[in-house]
């Protein structure tokens, strides 16, 4: 390493944020990437640890020590080459990945982990600034045609890899813009959509053909794709949300998170909507304690909600993990997001029992406290309480992909309702139907953006090998 004693000399430095009272006035990103000098110092904290567990902690197996060292030496050109060798879209992961690599950092055993995510963020932003991100056009075309269904991170990664291998790629999206969950699930204040648009320009130059309003299974028949293309990749999301089967669920003002969040993204993009779900001047209750729930909190604060409360069914995690017990794995601990910092009352071990309305509109939520014993939940006697609720947002995760498209393709499903496909061996990412592959959330279930990128890359490797007999694409 460039600074062998850096981890002893320098403290971890987190990225600076615009203060909450300022950033809630708009939908722009508020995390400021490290300066060149700050990134250099943080890169110096990377240890010459012999076995870089961060590589395996990262789903795309980023070669983290190498680019940390290159940033320390301020060699941005080589740093982005190393970063891009495993990750097509570090501007996405550098903003919205929870950084399992940092949990696996050797320095994290008894100190603060290397700020890997912040260094990644700095590398890609610097690379765009210096003009180092350019189209990689294939030397020759193969004449093979591939259809990719779903333009989220898995589909984008697969499309870029296959176009660089010389194939003709049609990337199909049912919505009016490319990006899937990146476009209409992640709020702009976490990731502005210009990052997607900029990548689309690069990918278009590389030969990817973007097709919006192509709702495969509805206005396009799956059999036509299988007939017209040499291979088809299913890379849609796990879009079937977990519901809340309680009395009053049918009331107006009770919505899935993914009915609430996309409309705001469309408004930020300049669309004029006839109706939009707004939290303005409302008592908002978010049910679900994960990232989607946090996004609902941040969006509600920007709408100007009267109050925002977030309930989680599970117990409150410990504030600090027992590193000696869990390292290098992802720890269970209390995590406070930037949206929580902007204003939110959080409560754990709470079960919603009923929603009460007035003239068909939700006005109140009835809940009770629960306790967990031996993995089983039980209501605590006499713990029932009520809370004002003008808007209830359901953010309890996703069960599986929409089943209708899988049934129309006629592919086998696993026990959870996802597309059945292995990730290893000669049939990696193959479905039960000839010429049809699957990757990302549609295959593995609800997961992280970084896992989707990994699966998109690996699926592209499998498709290229299937079509050409061999492949030079990395897994």
Tab-separated table of C-alpha atoms in Angstrom:
chain	number	residue	atom	x	y	z
A	1	UNK	CA	0.000	0.000	0.000
A	2	UNK	CA	1.081	3.561	-0.615
A	3	UNK	CA	0.820	4.468	3.082
A	4	UNK	CA	1.426	1.343	5.126
A	5	UNK	CA	0.777	3.142	8.419
A	6	UNK	CA	-2.156	5.230	7.204
A	7	UNK	CA	-4.734	3.297	9.248
A	8	UNK	CA	-2.785	4.235	12.383
A	9	UNK	CA	-2.404	7.901	11.472
A	10	UNK	CA	-5.740	8.958	10.006
A	11	UNK	CA	-9.326	8.850	11.249
A	12	UNK	CA	-12.271	7.885	9.099
A	13	UNK	CA	-13.867	10.918	7.464
A	14	UNK	CA	-17.498	10.709	6.421
A	15	UNK	CA	-18.884	12.615	3.457
A	16	UNK	CA	-20.417	15.977	4.272
A	17	UNK	CA	-24.183	16.481	4.014
A	18	UNK	CA	-26.221	19.596	3.382
A	19	UNK	CA	-28.091	20.284	6.685
A	20	UNK	CA	-31.569	18.703	6.991
A	21	UNK	CA	-33.470	22.004	7.258
A	22	UNK	CA	-32.005	23.059	3.893
A	23	UNK	CA	-32.155	19.832	1.943
A	24	UNK	CA	-35.833	19.105	2.667
A	25	UNK	CA	-36.713	22.145	0.568
A	26	UNK	CA	-35.860	20.307	-2.669
A	27	UNK	CA	-35.257	16.892	-4.230
A	28	UNK	CA	-31.587	17.313	-5.083
A	29	UNK	CA	-28.769	15.123	-3.810
A	30	UNK	CA	-27.289	16.443	-0.590
A	31	UNK	CA	-24.267	14.159	-0.018
A	32	UNK	CA	-21.049	15.924	-1.053
A	33	UNK	CA	-18.272	13.659	-2.296
A	34	UNK	CA	-14.812	13.854	-0.781
A	35	UNK	CA	-12.303	16.350	-2.124
A	36	UNK	CA	-9.261	14.944	-3.892
A	37	UNK	CA	-7.122	15.439	-0.796
A	38	UNK	CA	-9.747	13.922	1.515
A	39	UNK	CA	-10.079	10.901	-0.778
A	40	UNK	CA	-6.300	10.512	-0.789
A	41	UNK	CA	-6.169	10.437	3.002
A	42	UNK	CA	-9.081	7.983	3.226
A	43	UNK	CA	-7.424	5.750	0.632
A	44	UNK	CA	-4.317	5.761	2.814
A	45	UNK	CA	-6.333	4.142	5.627
A	46	UNK	CA	-6.650	0.901	3.605
A	47	UNK	CA	-4.480	-1.715	5.312
A	48	UNK	CA	-2.055	-4.080	3.617
A	49	UNK	CA	-4.092	-6.784	5.339
A	50	UNK	CA	-3.073	-9.788	3.220
A	51	UNK	CA	-6.588	-11.172	2.839
A	52	UNK	CA	-8.925	-8.365	1.734
A	53	UNK	CA	-12.258	-9.593	3.094
A	54	UNK	CA	-13.870	-6.504	1.553
A	55	UNK	CA	-13.588	-8.182	-1.858
A	56	UNK	CA	-15.892	-10.992	-0.793
A	57	UNK	CA	-18.093	-8.698	1.258
A	58	UNK	CA	-18.831	-6.845	-1.988
A	59	UNK	CA	-21.324	-8.719	-4.224
A	60	UNK	CA	-19.535	-7.580	-7.418
A	61	UNK	CA	-16.147	-8.421	-5.865
A	62	UNK	CA	-14.724	-4.941	-6.355
A	63	UNK	CA	-10.920	-4.917	-6.222
A	64	UNK	CA	-11.051	-2.453	-3.382
A	65	UNK	CA	-7.461	-2.355	-2.051
A	66	UNK	CA	-6.121	-1.671	-5.541
A	67	UNK	CA	-8.264	1.362	-6.199
A	68	UNK	CA	-7.805	2.636	-2.668
A	69	UNK	CA	-4.063	2.638	-3.303
A	70	UNK	CA	-4.520	4.336	-6.691
A	71	UNK	CA	-6.620	7.078	-5.098
A	72	UNK	CA	-3.917	7.578	-2.465
A	73	UNK	CA	-1.489	8.084	-5.373
A	74	UNK	CA	-4.089	10.322	-7.128
A	75	UNK	CA	-4.016	8.117	-10.224
A	76	UNK	CA	-7.658	8.599	-11.136
A	77	UNK	CA	-7.387	7.086	-14.626
A	78	UNK	CA	-6.169	3.736	-13.338
A	79	UNK	CA	-8.532	3.884	-10.373
A	80	UNK	CA	-11.621	4.092	-12.598
A	81	UNK	CA	-10.290	1.296	-14.824
A	82	UNK	CA	-9.981	-1.001	-11.829
A	83	UNK	CA	-13.383	0.056	-10.483
A	84	UNK	CA	-15.095	-0.421	-13.840
A	85	UNK	CA	-13.506	-3.856	-14.272
A	86	UNK	CA	-16.030	-5.267	-11.787
A	87	UNK	CA	-18.801	-2.652	-11.591
A	88	UNK	CA	-20.564	-1.088	-14.567
A	89	UNK	CA	-22.275	1.633	-12.555
A	90	UNK	CA	-20.274	2.845	-9.530
A	91	UNK	CA	-22.231	6.112	-9.562
A	92	UNK	CA	-25.284	4.062	-8.515
A	93	UNK	CA	-23.593	1.931	-5.878
A	94	UNK	CA	-21.469	4.824	-4.600
A	95	UNK	CA	-24.719	6.577	-3.714
A	96	UNK	CA	-27.252	3.947	-2.685
A	97	UNK	CA	-25.388	0.755	-1.761
A	98	UNK	CA	-25.397	0.024	2.009
A	99	UNK	CA	-21.711	-0.961	1.684
A	100	UNK	CA	-21.434	-4.562	2.929
A	101	UNK	CA	-17.781	-4.240	1.916
A	102	UNK	CA	-17.213	-1.898	4.858
A	103	UNK	CA	-18.727	-4.387	7.294
A	104	UNK	CA	-16.154	-6.917	6.012
A	105	UNK	CA	-13.191	-4.506	6.177
A	106	UNK	CA	-10.355	-5.909	8.296
A	107	UNK	CA	-9.935	-2.548	10.002
A	108	UNK	CA	-13.558	-2.846	11.129
A	109	UNK	CA	-12.608	-5.579	13.604
A	110	UNK	CA	-11.515	-3.053	16.215
A	111	UNK	CA	-11.730	0.367	14.590
A	112	UNK	CA	-13.719	2.358	12.040
A	113	UNK	CA	-13.822	0.676	8.634
A	114	UNK	CA	-12.197	2.245	5.610
A	115	UNK	CA	-14.710	4.597	3.936
A	116	UNK	CA	-14.906	2.408	0.833
A	117	UNK	CA	-18.230	3.736	-0.413
A	118	UNK	CA	-17.135	7.372	-0.148
A	119	UNK	CA	-13.919	6.600	-2.068
A	120	UNK	CA	-15.908	4.815	-4.782
A	121	UNK	CA	-18.196	7.851	-4.993
A	122	UNK	CA	-15.180	10.125	-5.364
A	123	UNK	CA	-13.588	7.954	-8.088
A	124	UNK	CA	-16.588	7.859	-10.401
A	125	UNK	CA	-17.452	11.532	-9.976
A	126	UNK	CA	-13.827	12.436	-10.719
A	127	UNK	CA	-13.815	10.115	-13.738
A	128	UNK	CA	-16.853	11.841	-15.246
A	129	UNK	CA	-15.296	15.231	-14.477
A	130	UNK	CA	-12.057	14.284	-16.284
A	131	UNK	CA	-13.825	12.691	-19.259
A	132	UNK	CA	-12.522	9.216	-18.445
A	133	UNK	CA	-15.869	7.434	-18.931
A	134	UNK	CA	-16.164	6.706	-22.634
A	135	UNK	CA	-18.116	4.275	-24.826
A	136	UNK	CA	-16.450	0.895	-25.320
A	137	UNK	CA	-17.625	-0.082	-28.790
A	138	UNK	CA	-17.157	-3.676	-29.948
A	139	UNK	CA	-14.614	-4.212	-32.726
A	140	UNK	CA	-17.068	-6.343	-34.682
A	141	UNK	CA	-20.690	-7.387	-34.512
A	142	UNK	CA	-21.747	-10.988	-33.960
A	143	UNK	CA	-25.099	-10.796	-35.723
A	144	UNK	CA	-26.853	-12.172	-32.622
A	145	UNK	CA	-29.932	-10.425	-31.230
A	146	UNK	CA	-30.799	-10.337	-27.544
A	147	UNK	CA	-33.949	-9.034	-25.857
A	148	UNK	CA	-33.676	-7.928	-22.233
A	149	UNK	CA	-36.956	-7.520	-20.344
A	150	UNK	CA	-36.614	-4.970	-17.550
A	151	UNK	CA	-34.261	-1.987	-17.491
A	152	UNK	CA	-33.294	-1.872	-13.833
A	153	UNK	CA	-29.690	-2.363	-12.716
A	154	UNK	CA	-29.591	-6.057	-13.700
A	155	UNK	CA	-30.931	-5.352	-17.183
A	156	UNK	CA	-28.673	-2.335	-17.659
A	157	UNK	CA	-25.571	-4.280	-16.623
A	158	UNK	CA	-26.413	-7.247	-18.851
A	159	UNK	CA	-27.180	-4.942	-21.788
A	160	UNK	CA	-23.904	-3.058	-21.513
A	161	UNK	CA	-21.809	-6.209	-21.240
A	162	UNK	CA	-23.502	-7.927	-24.174
A	163	UNK	CA	-23.300	-4.838	-26.393
A	164	UNK	CA	-19.568	-4.655	-25.691
A	165	UNK	CA	-19.329	-8.301	-26.810
A	166	UNK	CA	-20.758	-7.248	-30.187
A	167	UNK	CA	-24.346	-8.402	-29.868
A	168	UNK	CA	-27.405	-6.399	-30.890
A	169	UNK	CA	-29.280	-5.654	-27.666
A	170	UNK	CA	-32.847	-4.414	-27.260
A	171	UNK	CA	-33.472	-3.316	-23.666
A	172	UNK	CA	-37.216	-3.245	-23.018
A	173	UNK	CA	-38.964	-1.273	-20.270
A	174	UNK	CA	-42.699	-1.219	-19.566
A	175	UNK	CA	-42.593	2.346	-18.198
A	176	UNK	CA	-42.046	5.557	-20.130
A	177	UNK	CA	-38.408	5.915	-19.041
A	178	UNK	CA	-35.462	3.559	-18.690
A	179	UNK	CA	-34.113	2.647	-15.275
A	180	UNK	CA	-36.613	0.454	-13.455
A	181	UNK	CA	-36.350	0.845	-9.690
A	182	UNK	CA	-33.443	3.258	-10.125
A	183	UNK	CA	-35.729	5.595	-12.045
A	184	UNK	CA	-39.045	5.262	-10.249
A	185	UNK	CA	-38.202	3.723	-6.875
A	186	UNK	CA	-35.129	5.552	-5.586
A	187	UNK	CA	-35.953	9.188	-4.703
A	188	UNK	CA	-34.029	11.899	-6.512
A	189	UNK	CA	-32.600	13.204	-3.256
A	190	UNK	CA	-30.705	9.910	-2.942
A	191	UNK	CA	-29.773	9.608	-6.620
A	192	UNK	CA	-30.567	12.159	-9.290
A	193	UNK	CA	-31.707	10.623	-12.563
A	194	UNK	CA	-29.110	12.461	-14.619
A	195	UNK	CA	-26.749	9.625	-13.647
A	196	UNK	CA	-28.980	7.145	-15.491
A	197	UNK	CA	-29.344	9.457	-18.488
A	198	UNK	CA	-25.582	9.895	-18.761
A	199	UNK	CA	-25.038	6.138	-18.740
A	200	UNK	CA	-27.746	5.711	-21.355
A	201	UNK	CA	-25.826	8.008	-23.684
A	202	UNK	CA	-22.721	5.871	-23.244
A	203	UNK	CA	-24.677	2.636	-23.748
A	204	UNK	CA	-26.481	3.958	-26.824
A	205	UNK	CA	-23.084	4.743	-28.363
A	206	UNK	CA	-22.057	1.164	-27.562
A	207	UNK	CA	-25.069	-0.174	-29.468
A	208	UNK	CA	-27.804	-0.725	-26.870
A	209	UNK	CA	-31.292	0.017	-28.225
A	210	UNK	CA	-33.670	1.353	-25.559
A	211	UNK	CA	-37.363	0.528	-25.961
A	212	UNK	CA	-39.792	2.137	-23.510
A	213	UNK	CA	-43.531	1.417	-23.144
A	214	UNK	CA	-42.767	-2.208	-24.055
A	215	UNK	CA	-44.829	-4.134	-21.522
A	216	UNK	CA	-43.849	-7.709	-22.281
A	217	UNK	CA	-46.729	-10.002	-21.474
A	218	UNK	CA	-49.248	-7.250	-22.200
A	219	UNK	CA	-48.547	-5.433	-25.480
A	220	UNK	CA	-45.750	-7.830	-26.517
A	221	UNK	CA	-46.177	-11.602	-26.451
A	222	UNK	CA	-43.309	-13.587	-24.885
A	223	UNK	CA	-43.466	-16.195	-27.667
A	224	UNK	CA	-42.722	-13.476	-30.231
A	225	UNK	CA	-39.554	-12.528	-28.354
A	226	UNK	CA	-38.407	-16.124	-28.172
A	227	UNK	CA	-39.049	-16.516	-31.900
A	228	UNK	CA	-37.427	-13.251	-33.007
A	229	UNK	CA	-34.346	-13.178	-30.738
A	230	UNK	CA	-31.420	-15.505	-30.184
A	231	UNK	CA	-31.719	-15.100	-26.415
A	232	UNK	CA	-34.073	-13.424	-23.940
A	233	UNK	CA	-33.132	-12.235	-20.450
A	234	UNK	CA	-35.774	-11.684	-17.772
A	235	UNK	CA	-34.373	-8.957	-15.524
A	236	UNK	CA	-37.451	-7.297	-14.075
A	237	UNK	CA	-37.914	-6.484	-10.416
A	238	UNK	CA	-39.641	-8.163	-7.486
A	239	UNK	CA	-42.691	-5.947	-7.840
A	240	UNK	CA	-45.365	-7.809	-5.897
A	241	UNK	CA	-45.595	-5.873	-2.599
A	242	UNK	CA	-46.391	-7.442	0.747
A	243	UNK	CA	-49.892	-6.335	1.770
A	244	UNK	CA	-51.478	-5.574	5.160
A	245	UNK	CA	-54.600	-7.732	5.667
A	246	UNK	CA	-56.338	-5.764	8.412
A	247	UNK	CA	-59.798	-4.161	8.682
A	248	UNK	CA	-59.815	-0.783	6.945
A	249	UNK	CA	-57.182	-1.678	4.366
A	250	UNK	CA	-59.609	-0.581	1.629
A	251	UNK	CA	-59.861	3.015	2.912
A	252	UNK	CA	-58.690	5.930	0.802
A	253	UNK	CA	-55.331	7.195	1.974
A	254	UNK	CA	-53.815	3.712	2.386
A	255	UNK	CA	-51.244	3.085	-0.334
A	256	UNK	CA	-48.316	0.894	-1.217
A	257	UNK	CA	-44.991	2.709	-1.075
A	258	UNK	CA	-44.459	2.030	-4.768
A	259	UNK	CA	-47.661	3.896	-5.577
A	260	UNK	CA	-46.379	6.870	-3.575
A	261	UNK	CA	-42.688	7.151	-4.534
A	262	UNK	CA	-42.799	6.889	-8.361
A	263	UNK	CA	-45.300	9.728	-8.730
A	264	UNK	CA	-42.914	12.129	-6.988
A	265	UNK	CA	-40.047	11.035	-9.224
A	266	UNK	CA	-42.221	11.730	-12.252
A	267	UNK	CA	-43.054	15.202	-10.974
A	268	UNK	CA	-39.355	15.922	-10.412
A	269	UNK	CA	-38.743	14.783	-14.004
A	270	UNK	CA	-41.216	17.419	-15.215
A	271	UNK	CA	-44.329	15.310	-15.767
A	272	UNK	CA	-47.746	16.832	-15.110
A	273	UNK	CA	-49.855	14.358	-13.153
A	274	UNK	CA	-53.640	14.591	-12.899
A	275	UNK	CA	-53.439	13.033	-9.434
A	276	UNK	CA	-50.566	12.587	-7.014
A	277	UNK	CA	-50.449	11.035	-3.562
A	278	UNK	CA	-49.273	13.851	-1.301
A	279	UNK	CA	-48.283	13.926	2.357
A	280	UNK	CA	-48.725	17.681	2.662
A	281	UNK	CA	-50.289	18.711	6.013
A	282	UNK	CA	-51.026	15.073	6.854
A	283	UNK	CA	-50.175	12.773	9.717
A	284	UNK	CA	-48.205	10.084	7.878
A	285	UNK	CA	-47.646	6.562	9.161
A	286	UNK	CA	-45.089	4.416	7.348
A	287	UNK	CA	-45.369	0.693	8.041
A	288	UNK	CA	-42.049	-1.042	7.433
A	289	UNK	CA	-38.590	-0.174	8.710
A	290	UNK	CA	-36.403	-0.839	5.660
A	291	UNK	CA	-34.958	1.362	2.939
A	292	UNK	CA	-38.279	1.752	1.120
A	293	UNK	CA	-39.898	2.965	4.326
A	294	UNK	CA	-37.038	5.399	4.841
A	295	UNK	CA	-37.577	6.740	1.309
A	296	UNK	CA	-41.244	7.319	2.174
A	297	UNK	CA	-40.144	9.255	5.262
A	298	UNK	CA	-37.818	11.523	3.277
A	299	UNK	CA	-40.408	12.173	0.584
A	300	UNK	CA	-43.132	12.909	3.169
A	301	UNK	CA	-40.879	15.441	4.878
A	302	UNK	CA	-40.314	17.174	1.557
A	303	UNK	CA	-44.054	17.285	0.956
A	304	UNK	CA	-44.484	19.089	4.268
A	305	UNK	CA	-46.173	16.434	6.380
A	306	UNK	CA	-47.544	17.431	9.800
A	307	UNK	CA	-45.915	14.386	11.356
A	308	UNK	CA	-44.167	11.230	10.174
A	309	UNK	CA	-44.183	7.996	12.186
A	310	UNK	CA	-42.515	4.764	11.136
A	311	UNK	CA	-43.490	1.395	12.609
A	312	UNK	CA	-41.448	-1.796	12.446
A	313	UNK	CA	-42.798	-5.195	13.444
A	314	UNK	CA	-39.418	-6.547	14.536
A	315	UNK	CA	-37.657	-5.543	17.777
A	316	UNK	CA	-35.300	-2.568	17.858
A	317	UNK	CA	-31.795	-3.725	16.896
A	318	UNK	CA	-28.821	-3.005	19.166
A	319	UNK	CA	-27.114	0.341	18.642
A	320	UNK	CA	-23.753	-1.371	18.131
A	321	UNK	CA	-22.987	-4.828	16.843
A	322	UNK	CA	-20.766	-7.349	18.588
A	323	UNK	CA	-17.968	-7.276	16.018
A	324	UNK	CA	-16.179	-10.293	17.423
A	325	UNK	CA	-19.330	-12.336	16.837
A	326	UNK	CA	-20.444	-11.113	13.389
A	327	UNK	CA	-17.404	-9.808	11.492
A	328	UNK	CA	-16.965	-10.023	8.464
A	329	UNK	CA	-20.682	-10.531	7.869
A	330	UNK	CA	-23.379	-7.888	7.606
A	331	UNK	CA	-24.349	-7.027	11.192
A	332	UNK	CA	-27.766	-6.502	12.696
A	333	UNK	CA	-27.655	-3.080	14.318
A	334	UNK	CA	-29.686	0.098	14.546
A	335	UNK	CA	-29.303	2.171	11.386
A	336	UNK	CA	-30.450	5.773	11.172
A	337	UNK	CA	-30.866	7.024	7.616
A	338	UNK	CA	-30.564	10.581	6.367
A	339	UNK	CA	-34.369	10.638	6.039
A	340	UNK	CA	-34.766	9.787	9.720
A	341	UNK	CA	-32.447	12.676	10.578
A	342	UNK	CA	-34.823	15.007	8.743
A	343	UNK	CA	-37.663	14.194	11.123
A	344	UNK	CA	-39.415	10.963	12.054
A	345	UNK	CA	-40.770	9.162	15.120
A	346	UNK	CA	-39.652	5.530	14.979
A	347	UNK	CA	-41.121	2.659	16.945
A	348	UNK	CA	-40.374	-1.066	16.996
A	349	UNK	CA	-42.250	-4.252	17.908
A	350	UNK	CA	-45.502	-2.670	16.738
A	351	UNK	CA	-48.253	-4.569	14.910
A	352	UNK	CA	-51.034	-2.758	13.067
A	353	UNK	CA	-54.460	-4.178	13.983
A	354	UNK	CA	-56.961	-1.904	12.263
A	355	UNK	CA	-57.350	1.237	10.169
A	356	UNK	CA	-60.277	3.485	11.043
A	357	UNK	CA	-61.799	5.956	8.607
A	358	UNK	CA	-64.301	8.754	8.269
A	359	UNK	CA	-66.421	8.896	5.095
A	360	UNK	CA	-64.175	6.281	3.491
A	361	UNK	CA	-60.903	8.077	4.255
A	362	UNK	CA	-58.367	6.785	6.760
A	363	UNK	CA	-58.080	8.884	9.929
A	364	UNK	CA	-56.630	6.639	12.600
A	365	UNK	CA	-54.439	3.577	13.026
A	366	UNK	CA	-54.942	1.043	15.817
A	367	UNK	CA	-51.820	-0.867	16.854
A	368	UNK	CA	-50.481	-2.985	19.660
A	369	UNK	CA	-47.083	-3.865	21.011
A	370	UNK	CA	-45.682	-7.324	20.472
A	371	UNK	CA	-42.868	-9.392	21.906
A	372	UNK	CA	-40.767	-12.061	20.250
A	373	UNK	CA	-39.897	-15.357	21.920
A	374	UNK	CA	-38.138	-18.226	20.166
A	375	UNK	CA	-38.830	-16.578	16.825
A	376	UNK	CA	-42.566	-16.302	17.467
A	377	UNK	CA	-44.558	-13.106	17.881
A	378	UNK	CA	-47.157	-12.553	20.591
A	379	UNK	CA	-49.249	-9.490	21.367
A	380	UNK	CA	-48.551	-7.877	24.730
A	381	UNK	CA	-51.816	-7.733	26.721
A	382	UNK	CA	-53.349	-4.283	27.221
A	383	UNK	CA	-50.787	-2.643	24.922
A	384	UNK	CA	-53.212	-1.388	22.264
A	385	UNK	CA	-52.897	2.261	21.242
A	386	UNK	CA	-54.136	4.621	18.543
A	387	UNK	CA	-52.405	7.206	16.391
A	388	UNK	CA	-53.628	9.831	13.919
A	389	UNK	CA	-53.135	8.698	10.333
A	390	UNK	CA	-54.240	10.703	7.295
A	391	UNK	CA	-51.861	8.808	5.009
A	392	UNK	CA	-50.685	5.230	5.579
A	393	UNK	CA	-47.830	3.949	3.416
A	394	UNK	CA	-47.153	0.220	3.229
A	395	UNK	CA	-43.413	-0.457	2.864
A	396	UNK	CA	-43.137	-4.011	4.127
A	397	UNK	CA	-41.026	-5.422	1.327
A	398	UNK	CA	-41.817	-7.411	-1.779
A	399	UNK	CA	-42.956	-11.004	-2.067
A	400	UNK	CA	-41.885	-11.901	-5.605
A	401	UNK	CA	-42.038	-10.789	-9.255
A	402	UNK	CA	-45.466	-10.288	-10.759
A	403	UNK	CA	-46.605	-13.825	-11.459
A	404	UNK	CA	-48.480	-13.087	-14.675
A	405	UNK	CA	-45.349	-12.450	-16.761
A	406	UNK	CA	-43.662	-15.607	-15.479
A	407	UNK	CA	-46.730	-17.648	-16.332
A	408	UNK	CA	-46.884	-16.185	-19.833
A	409	UNK	CA	-43.248	-17.102	-20.400
A	410	UNK	CA	-43.975	-20.557	-19.023
A	411	UNK	CA	-40.835	-20.725	-16.885
A	412	UNK	CA	-40.450	-22.811	-13.754
A	413	UNK	CA	-40.599	-20.994	-10.408
A	414	UNK	CA	-38.947	-21.643	-7.087
A	415	UNK	CA	-40.759	-21.997	-3.769
A	416	UNK	CA	-40.868	-18.211	-3.310
A	417	UNK	CA	-42.407	-17.501	-6.717
A	418	UNK	CA	-39.195	-16.290	-8.371
A	419	UNK	CA	-37.849	-17.560	-11.683
A	420	UNK	CA	-36.003	-20.813	-11.071
A	421	UNK	CA	-32.449	-20.599	-12.386
A	422	UNK	CA	-29.085	-21.637	-10.963
A	423	UNK	CA	-26.052	-19.339	-10.854
A	424	UNK	CA	-23.302	-21.931	-11.275
A	425	UNK	CA	-22.365	-24.596	-13.795
A	426	UNK	CA	-22.987	-24.899	-17.509
A	427	UNK	CA	-26.626	-23.909	-17.112
A	428	UNK	CA	-25.983	-20.768	-15.064
A	429	UNK	CA	-28.883	-18.292	-15.327
A	430	UNK	CA	-30.791	-20.617	-17.711
A	431	UNK	CA	-34.507	-20.934	-17.048
A	432	UNK	CA	-36.555	-24.015	-17.825
A	433	UNK	CA	-37.440	-22.575	-21.230
A	434	UNK	CA	-35.041	-22.701	-24.149
A	435	UNK	CA	-33.246	-19.418	-24.975
A	436	UNK	CA	-34.639	-17.706	-21.848
A	437	UNK	CA	-32.377	-16.547	-19.010
A	438	UNK	CA	-33.121	-14.722	-15.750
A	439	UNK	CA	-31.140	-12.381	-13.502
A	440	UNK	CA	-31.577	-9.910	-10.669
A	441	UNK	CA	-34.584	-9.582	-8.389
A	442	UNK	CA	-36.771	-11.598	-10.746
A	443	UNK	CA	-34.481	-14.574	-10.100
A	444	UNK	CA	-33.221	-14.028	-6.522
A	445	UNK	CA	-36.031	-11.978	-5.000
A	446	UNK	CA	-35.896	-8.504	-3.476
A	447	UNK	CA	-32.268	-7.520	-3.004
A	448	UNK	CA	-29.653	-4.782	-3.337
A	449	UNK	CA	-28.734	-2.813	-6.453
A	450	UNK	CA	-25.209	-4.187	-6.217
A	451	UNK	CA	-26.522	-7.764	-6.313
A	452	UNK	CA	-28.565	-6.885	-9.406
A	453	UNK	CA	-25.452	-5.538	-11.156
A	454	UNK	CA	-23.547	-8.698	-10.257
A	455	UNK	CA	-26.275	-10.946	-11.637
A	456	UNK	CA	-26.645	-8.863	-14.797
A	457	UNK	CA	-22.916	-9.193	-15.490
A	458	UNK	CA	-22.853	-12.908	-14.768
A	459	UNK	CA	-25.946	-13.535	-16.852
A	460	UNK	CA	-24.337	-11.663	-19.765
A	461	UNK	CA	-21.338	-13.982	-19.434
A	462	UNK	CA	-23.651	-17.020	-19.602
A	463	UNK	CA	-25.599	-15.679	-22.597
A	464	UNK	CA	-22.448	-14.814	-24.549
A	465	UNK	CA	-21.053	-18.302	-23.933
A	466	UNK	CA	-24.382	-19.868	-24.951
A	467	UNK	CA	-24.484	-17.906	-28.212
A	468	UNK	CA	-20.805	-18.034	-29.182
A	469	UNK	CA	-19.523	-21.262	-27.586
A	470	UNK	CA	-17.040	-19.309	-25.449
A	471	UNK	CA	-16.790	-15.873	-23.897
A	472	UNK	CA	-14.231	-13.306	-22.830
A	473	UNK	CA	-16.730	-11.413	-20.676
A	474	UNK	CA	-15.858	-11.435	-16.977
A	475	UNK	CA	-18.161	-13.013	-14.441
